[in-house]
């Protein structure tokens, strides 16, 4: 989607063009994630941010490995040592 110029309005509000909102799947009242990256403002839908984190966690956690089971085992071993 091509870039568009927008203005910052009263109170520092930025109006996201309707076509961008539709493409992102966001509507008035939705929560978005914003981040500053090398002087650029990035805006993502909350669902997009969650999907990205989930994908990263899948990369770090091999299939079939339950971190919750490992945590419970660690806590039990720690309790047994006390």
Short mmCIF file of N, CA and C in Angstrom, two decimals:
data_model
loop_
_atom_site.label_atom_id
_atom_site.label_comp_id
_atom_site.label_asym_id
_atom_site.label_seq_id
_atom_site.Cartn_x
_atom_site.Cartn_y
_atom_site.Cartn_z
N UNK A 1 0.86 -1.17 0.00
CA UNK A 1 0.00 0.00 0.00
C UNK A 1 0.91 1.24 0.00
N UNK A 2 0.64 2.19 -0.87
CA UNK A 2 1.50 3.38 -0.95
C UNK A 2 1.40 4.24 0.30
N UNK A 3 2.45 4.99 0.55
CA UNK A 3 2.49 5.91 1.69
C UNK A 3 1.44 7.00 1.54
N UNK A 4 1.00 7.52 2.67
CA UNK A 4 0.08 8.66 2.66
C UNK A 4 0.56 9.66 3.69
N UNK A 5 0.33 10.92 3.39
CA UNK A 5 0.64 11.97 4.36
C UNK A 5 -0.56 12.16 5.26
N UNK A 6 -0.31 12.25 6.55
CA UNK A 6 -1.37 12.55 7.51
C UNK A 6 -0.86 13.61 8.46
N UNK A 7 -1.77 14.30 9.09
CA UNK A 7 -1.40 15.35 10.05
C UNK A 7 -1.60 14.86 11.47
N UNK A 8 -0.79 15.40 12.34
CA UNK A 8 -0.98 15.19 13.76
C UNK A 8 -1.96 16.28 14.20
N UNK A 9 -3.05 15.87 14.84
CA UNK A 9 -4.08 16.83 15.25
C UNK A 9 -3.95 17.13 16.74
N UNK A 10 -4.85 17.95 17.22
CA UNK A 10 -4.87 18.38 18.62
C UNK A 10 -4.65 17.19 19.56
N UNK A 11 -3.79 17.39 20.53
CA UNK A 11 -3.52 16.35 21.52
C UNK A 11 -2.54 15.30 21.03
N UNK A 12 -1.89 15.53 19.88
CA UNK A 12 -0.92 14.57 19.37
C UNK A 12 -1.53 13.36 18.71
N UNK A 13 -2.81 13.45 18.36
CA UNK A 13 -3.49 12.31 17.75
C UNK A 13 -3.13 12.20 16.27
N UNK A 14 -2.98 10.97 15.86
CA UNK A 14 -2.66 10.66 14.47
C UNK A 14 -3.86 9.91 13.88
N UNK A 15 -4.37 10.39 12.78
CA UNK A 15 -5.52 9.72 12.15
C UNK A 15 -4.98 8.73 11.12
N UNK A 16 -5.27 7.46 11.33
CA UNK A 16 -4.85 6.42 10.40
C UNK A 16 -5.89 6.36 9.27
N UNK A 17 -5.45 6.47 8.03
CA UNK A 17 -6.39 6.46 6.91
C UNK A 17 -7.26 5.19 6.92
N UNK A 18 -8.50 5.33 6.47
CA UNK A 18 -9.47 4.24 6.49
C UNK A 18 -8.96 3.01 5.75
N UNK A 19 -8.33 3.19 4.61
CA UNK A 19 -7.82 2.04 3.84
C UNK A 19 -6.78 1.27 4.65
N UNK A 20 -5.96 1.99 5.39
CA UNK A 20 -4.94 1.34 6.23
C UNK A 20 -5.62 0.58 7.37
N UNK A 21 -6.62 1.20 7.98
CA UNK A 21 -7.33 0.53 9.09
C UNK A 21 -8.00 -0.75 8.60
N UNK A 22 -8.61 -0.68 7.43
CA UNK A 22 -9.25 -1.89 6.88
C UNK A 22 -8.21 -2.97 6.63
N UNK A 23 -7.09 -2.61 6.02
CA UNK A 23 -6.02 -3.56 5.73
C UNK A 23 -5.47 -4.19 7.02
N UNK A 24 -5.39 -3.40 8.08
CA UNK A 24 -4.87 -3.88 9.36
C UNK A 24 -5.92 -4.62 10.17
N UNK A 25 -7.18 -4.47 9.80
CA UNK A 25 -8.25 -5.13 10.54
C UNK A 25 -8.54 -4.47 11.87
N UNK A 26 -8.38 -3.15 11.93
CA UNK A 26 -8.65 -2.43 13.18
C UNK A 26 -9.84 -1.49 12.99
N UNK A 27 -10.51 -1.23 14.11
CA UNK A 27 -11.69 -0.37 14.10
C UNK A 27 -11.60 0.59 15.28
N UNK A 28 -12.41 1.65 15.27
CA UNK A 28 -12.40 2.57 16.40
C UNK A 28 -12.61 1.83 17.72
N UNK A 29 -11.79 2.16 18.70
CA UNK A 29 -11.88 1.54 20.01
C UNK A 29 -10.93 0.35 20.18
N UNK A 30 -10.39 -0.18 19.07
CA UNK A 30 -9.44 -1.29 19.17
C UNK A 30 -8.12 -0.80 19.78
N UNK A 31 -7.37 -1.73 20.36
CA UNK A 31 -6.05 -1.42 20.90
C UNK A 31 -5.02 -1.79 19.84
N UNK A 32 -4.04 -0.93 19.66
CA UNK A 32 -2.93 -1.19 18.75
C UNK A 32 -1.63 -1.14 19.53
N UNK A 33 -0.59 -1.70 18.95
CA UNK A 33 0.74 -1.68 19.55
C UNK A 33 1.57 -0.70 18.73
N UNK A 34 2.21 0.23 19.41
CA UNK A 34 3.08 1.18 18.72
C UNK A 34 4.50 1.03 19.26
N UNK A 35 5.47 1.19 18.38
CA UNK A 35 6.85 1.14 18.81
C UNK A 35 7.67 2.09 17.95
N UNK A 36 8.72 2.59 18.54
CA UNK A 36 9.62 3.49 17.84
C UNK A 36 10.84 2.67 17.45
N UNK A 37 11.13 2.62 16.16
CA UNK A 37 12.23 1.80 15.65
C UNK A 37 13.08 2.66 14.72
N UNK A 38 14.27 3.00 15.17
CA UNK A 38 15.19 3.81 14.36
C UNK A 38 14.53 5.08 13.84
N UNK A 39 13.78 5.76 14.70
CA UNK A 39 13.15 7.01 14.33
C UNK A 39 11.85 6.86 13.56
N UNK A 40 11.39 5.63 13.37
CA UNK A 40 10.13 5.40 12.67
C UNK A 40 9.10 4.87 13.65
N UNK A 41 7.87 5.35 13.52
CA UNK A 41 6.77 4.88 14.35
C UNK A 41 6.11 3.71 13.65
N UNK A 42 6.03 2.58 14.33
CA UNK A 42 5.37 1.40 13.78
C UNK A 42 4.07 1.18 14.54
N UNK A 43 3.01 0.94 13.81
CA UNK A 43 1.69 0.68 14.41
C UNK A 43 1.24 -0.69 13.92
N UNK A 44 0.88 -1.56 14.87
CA UNK A 44 0.40 -2.89 14.52
C UNK A 44 -0.87 -3.17 15.30
N UNK A 45 -1.72 -3.98 14.71
CA UNK A 45 -2.91 -4.41 15.46
C UNK A 45 -2.43 -5.30 16.60
N UNK A 46 -3.22 -5.35 17.66
CA UNK A 46 -2.86 -6.18 18.80
C UNK A 46 -2.78 -7.64 18.38
N UNK A 47 -3.71 -8.09 17.55
CA UNK A 47 -3.69 -9.49 17.11
C UNK A 47 -2.44 -9.79 16.30
N UNK A 48 -1.98 -8.85 15.49
CA UNK A 48 -0.76 -9.04 14.72
C UNK A 48 0.45 -9.15 15.65
N UNK A 49 0.50 -8.31 16.67
CA UNK A 49 1.60 -8.36 17.63
C UNK A 49 1.61 -9.69 18.38
N UNK A 50 0.44 -10.17 18.76
CA UNK A 50 0.34 -11.45 19.48
C UNK A 50 0.79 -12.59 18.57
N UNK A 51 0.37 -12.57 17.31
CA UNK A 51 0.78 -13.62 16.37
C UNK A 51 2.30 -13.63 16.20
N UNK A 52 2.90 -12.45 16.16
CA UNK A 52 4.35 -12.36 16.01
C UNK A 52 5.07 -12.95 17.23
N UNK A 53 4.58 -12.64 18.42
CA UNK A 53 5.18 -13.19 19.64
C UNK A 53 4.99 -14.70 19.68
N UNK A 54 3.81 -15.18 19.32
CA UNK A 54 3.56 -16.63 19.31
C UNK A 54 4.49 -17.34 18.32
N UNK A 55 4.71 -16.75 17.17
CA UNK A 55 5.60 -17.35 16.18
C UNK A 55 7.03 -17.40 16.72
N UNK A 56 7.44 -16.35 17.39
CA UNK A 56 8.79 -16.32 17.98
C UNK A 56 8.92 -17.38 19.07
N UNK A 57 7.89 -17.55 19.88
CA UNK A 57 7.93 -18.56 20.93
C UNK A 57 7.99 -19.97 20.34
N UNK A 58 7.29 -20.19 19.22
CA UNK A 58 7.35 -21.50 18.56
C UNK A 58 8.76 -21.79 18.07
N UNK A 59 9.46 -20.76 17.60
CA UNK A 59 10.84 -20.94 17.16
C UNK A 59 11.74 -21.33 18.33
N UNK A 60 11.49 -20.74 19.49
CA UNK A 60 12.32 -20.98 20.66
C UNK A 60 11.96 -22.25 21.42
N UNK A 61 10.75 -22.75 21.22
CA UNK A 61 10.26 -23.90 21.96
C UNK A 61 9.91 -25.03 20.99
N UNK A 62 10.76 -26.07 20.94
CA UNK A 62 10.49 -27.17 20.00
C UNK A 62 9.14 -27.85 20.27
N UNK A 63 8.59 -28.46 19.23
CA UNK A 63 7.32 -29.18 19.33
C UNK A 63 7.39 -30.26 20.41
N UNK A 64 6.29 -30.42 21.12
CA UNK A 64 6.20 -31.47 22.12
C UNK A 64 6.83 -31.14 23.46
N UNK A 65 7.45 -30.00 23.56
CA UNK A 65 8.11 -29.61 24.81
C UNK A 65 7.17 -28.68 25.57
N UNK A 66 6.79 -29.07 26.79
CA UNK A 66 5.90 -28.25 27.60
C UNK A 66 6.72 -27.52 28.66
N UNK A 67 6.86 -26.23 28.49
CA UNK A 67 7.63 -25.44 29.45
C UNK A 67 7.00 -25.46 30.83
N UNK A 68 5.67 -25.56 30.89
CA UNK A 68 5.00 -25.61 32.18
C UNK A 68 5.42 -26.86 32.95
N UNK A 69 5.55 -27.99 32.26
CA UNK A 69 6.00 -29.23 32.92
C UNK A 69 7.43 -29.07 33.44
N UNK A 70 8.28 -28.42 32.66
CA UNK A 70 9.65 -28.19 33.10
C UNK A 70 9.70 -27.29 34.33
N UNK A 71 8.88 -26.26 34.33
CA UNK A 71 8.83 -25.35 35.47
C UNK A 71 8.36 -26.08 36.72
N UNK A 72 7.32 -26.90 36.60
CA UNK A 72 6.82 -27.66 37.75
C UNK A 72 7.89 -28.61 38.26
N UNK A 73 8.59 -29.30 37.36
CA UNK A 73 9.65 -30.22 37.76
C UNK A 73 10.77 -29.46 38.48
N UNK A 74 11.13 -28.29 37.98
CA UNK A 74 12.16 -27.48 38.64
C UNK A 74 11.73 -27.08 40.04
N UNK A 75 10.48 -26.67 40.18
CA UNK A 75 9.98 -26.24 41.50
C UNK A 75 9.96 -27.42 42.48
N UNK A 76 9.56 -28.60 41.99
CA UNK A 76 9.53 -29.78 42.85
C UNK A 76 10.94 -30.19 43.27
N UNK A 77 11.89 -30.11 42.35
CA UNK A 77 13.28 -30.44 42.69
C UNK A 77 13.83 -29.45 43.70
N UNK A 78 13.49 -28.20 43.52
CA UNK A 78 13.93 -27.15 44.45
C UNK A 78 13.32 -27.40 45.83
N UNK A 79 12.06 -27.75 45.90
CA UNK A 79 11.38 -28.01 47.18
C UNK A 79 11.99 -29.24 47.86
N UNK A 80 12.37 -30.24 47.07
CA UNK A 80 12.97 -31.46 47.63
C UNK A 80 14.33 -31.18 48.24
N UNK A 81 15.06 -30.21 47.68
CA UNK A 81 16.38 -29.86 48.23
C UNK A 81 16.28 -29.09 49.53
N UNK A 82 15.15 -28.49 49.80
CA UNK A 82 15.00 -27.66 51.02
C UNK A 82 14.67 -28.47 52.23
#
